[in-house]
Amino acid sequence: MDYHLKPLGKSCSSTGKEFIPGETVHSVIIEQNGQLIRLDFSQDGWTGPPESFVGEWKCQVPEPATQGTKKIDPDALMQYFEQLYEAPSQVQEKFLYVLALFLVQKRRLKLEGSREEDKASYLQLSGTHGEGSFEIRDQNLEESEIEQLQNQLNNQFFEEWE
């Protein structure tokens, strides 16, 4: 039989006081109207298990999870890359170039070679999941400009995906 119980609550069921990381909490399961319900109590609010309890245990309030660096899905970026590749504007060409470099770094695009035409260099790329061949004009960007464009792309994606 599967039991689906809520995780540790944020506050004491009897006093309403918020739990503090590291604090010992008494938890019980009670049956109420045919359902199993979890109740959590602080040390101050604990007077022993209620009459109709099914189970009881102690636990500690965990430290809050640290926000790790957010990660962008390379497949989603690849879809964006393909859309942008269809008809980029002059400004979007710089984004496209930086995005291509990122996707090569993430091994989602593969550098097949390069070619020169009219004093311009082009990167020849292909997708690692069988996506077509792509030619991206080298934008000859400074490192600071690449970093700025990467930050703008990151901000754009995190705002859209939250």
XYZ file of C-alpha atoms in Angstrom:
162
model
C 0.000 0.000 0.000
C 1.344 3.455 -0.905
C 1.104 6.283 1.585
C 1.391 9.869 0.418
C 2.196 12.119 3.352
C 3.168 15.765 3.250
C 6.772 16.628 4.100
C 7.808 18.338 7.319
C 5.678 21.426 7.887
C 7.016 24.934 8.316
C 5.438 25.575 11.717
C 4.245 23.827 14.866
C 0.731 22.359 14.665
C -0.116 23.487 18.205
C 1.751 26.783 18.760
C 2.054 28.044 15.178
C 5.727 28.910 15.834
C 7.925 28.567 12.750
C 10.529 25.817 12.871
C 14.217 26.743 12.907
C 16.837 24.682 11.032
C 18.434 22.171 13.402
C 15.438 22.176 15.784
C 14.069 18.800 16.934
C 10.480 18.220 15.862
C 7.977 15.570 16.960
C 5.911 14.263 14.059
C 2.831 12.076 14.226
C 0.441 10.495 11.791
C -3.227 10.512 12.740
C -6.245 9.116 10.972
C -8.904 11.707 10.337
C -12.029 11.076 8.242
C -10.425 8.008 6.680
C -7.244 9.877 5.683
C -3.758 9.804 7.180
C -2.563 13.260 8.170
C 0.870 14.357 9.359
C 1.200 16.828 12.228
C 4.504 18.353 13.343
C 5.178 19.777 16.815
C 7.992 21.852 18.304
C 9.520 20.801 21.637
C 7.417 23.505 23.361
C 4.219 22.418 21.630
C 4.680 18.672 22.229
C 2.415 17.211 24.934
C 2.615 13.634 23.731
C 0.918 11.850 20.854
C -2.808 12.435 20.277
C -5.165 9.570 21.137
C -5.809 8.464 17.574
C -2.187 8.468 16.419
C -0.968 5.827 13.977
C 2.759 6.596 14.176
C 5.197 8.913 15.878
C 8.856 9.935 15.344
C 11.365 12.704 15.957
C 13.295 14.499 13.261
C 15.422 17.585 12.821
C 14.493 20.544 10.669
C 16.987 20.518 7.770
C 19.085 23.473 6.703
C 17.500 25.299 3.777
C 18.644 23.984 0.428
C 21.220 26.248 -1.108
C 20.308 27.595 -4.481
C 22.774 26.014 -6.833
C 23.542 27.550 -10.120
C 20.628 27.276 -12.456
C 21.191 25.129 -15.464
C 19.786 25.629 -18.900
C 18.692 22.607 -20.877
C 20.960 22.270 -23.951
C 18.109 20.723 -25.977
C 15.895 23.743 -25.299
C 18.770 26.018 -26.269
C 19.210 24.012 -29.446
C 15.557 24.611 -30.339
C 16.049 28.340 -29.747
C 19.228 28.230 -31.850
C 17.358 26.599 -34.756
C 14.568 29.186 -34.580
C 17.025 32.061 -34.438
C 19.065 30.564 -37.287
C 16.112 30.798 -39.697
C 16.126 34.611 -39.955
C 18.436 36.409 -37.545
C 18.632 40.191 -37.481
C 22.013 41.909 -37.262
C 21.791 42.049 -33.439
C 20.546 38.455 -33.239
C 23.533 37.285 -35.299
C 25.747 38.096 -32.319
C 23.432 36.124 -30.018
C 23.408 33.289 -32.527
C 27.210 33.227 -32.604
C 27.496 33.197 -28.784
C 24.762 30.579 -28.562
C 26.608 28.434 -31.120
C 29.814 28.682 -29.075
C 27.927 27.674 -25.935
C 26.278 24.722 -27.682
C 29.680 23.565 -28.977
C 30.994 23.799 -25.412
C 28.022 21.751 -24.162
C 28.623 19.232 -26.970
C 25.194 19.866 -28.467
C 26.708 21.295 -31.650
C 29.791 19.912 -33.352
C 32.318 22.068 -35.221
C 32.734 20.476 -38.650
C 35.088 23.098 -40.055
C 35.245 26.674 -41.240
C 35.357 28.574 -44.500
C 36.291 32.054 -45.718
C 34.189 34.201 -48.033
C 34.582 37.902 -48.807
C 36.925 38.497 -45.848
C 34.410 36.843 -43.466
C 34.911 33.565 -41.610
C 32.078 31.096 -41.135
C 31.855 28.277 -38.620
C 30.401 25.085 -40.078
C 28.416 23.235 -37.421
C 26.080 20.281 -37.112
C 23.787 19.117 -34.330
C 24.855 16.047 -32.373
C 21.334 14.607 -32.615
C 21.235 14.700 -36.399
C 20.166 18.320 -36.874
C 21.194 19.811 -40.216
C 24.328 21.698 -41.007
C 24.626 25.327 -39.943
C 26.932 28.119 -41.010
C 27.474 30.913 -38.539
C 29.454 34.020 -39.438
C 32.300 34.671 -36.995
C 31.395 37.921 -35.243
C 34.968 38.676 -34.080
C 33.670 39.664 -30.641
C 35.819 40.785 -27.747
C 35.764 38.530 -24.654
C 33.852 41.199 -22.699
C 31.178 41.412 -25.414
C 30.796 37.611 -25.451
C 30.371 37.632 -21.667
C 27.779 40.425 -21.862
C 25.786 38.543 -24.524
C 25.975 35.325 -22.474
C 24.555 37.155 -19.466
C 21.723 38.597 -21.563
C 20.905 35.129 -22.930
C 20.978 33.613 -19.423
C 18.676 36.311 -18.070
C 16.289 35.884 -20.983
C 16.043 32.127 -20.498
C 15.704 32.196 -16.717
C 12.905 34.779 -16.934
C 11.035 32.718 -19.549
C 11.418 29.402 -17.699
C 10.491 30.458 -14.152
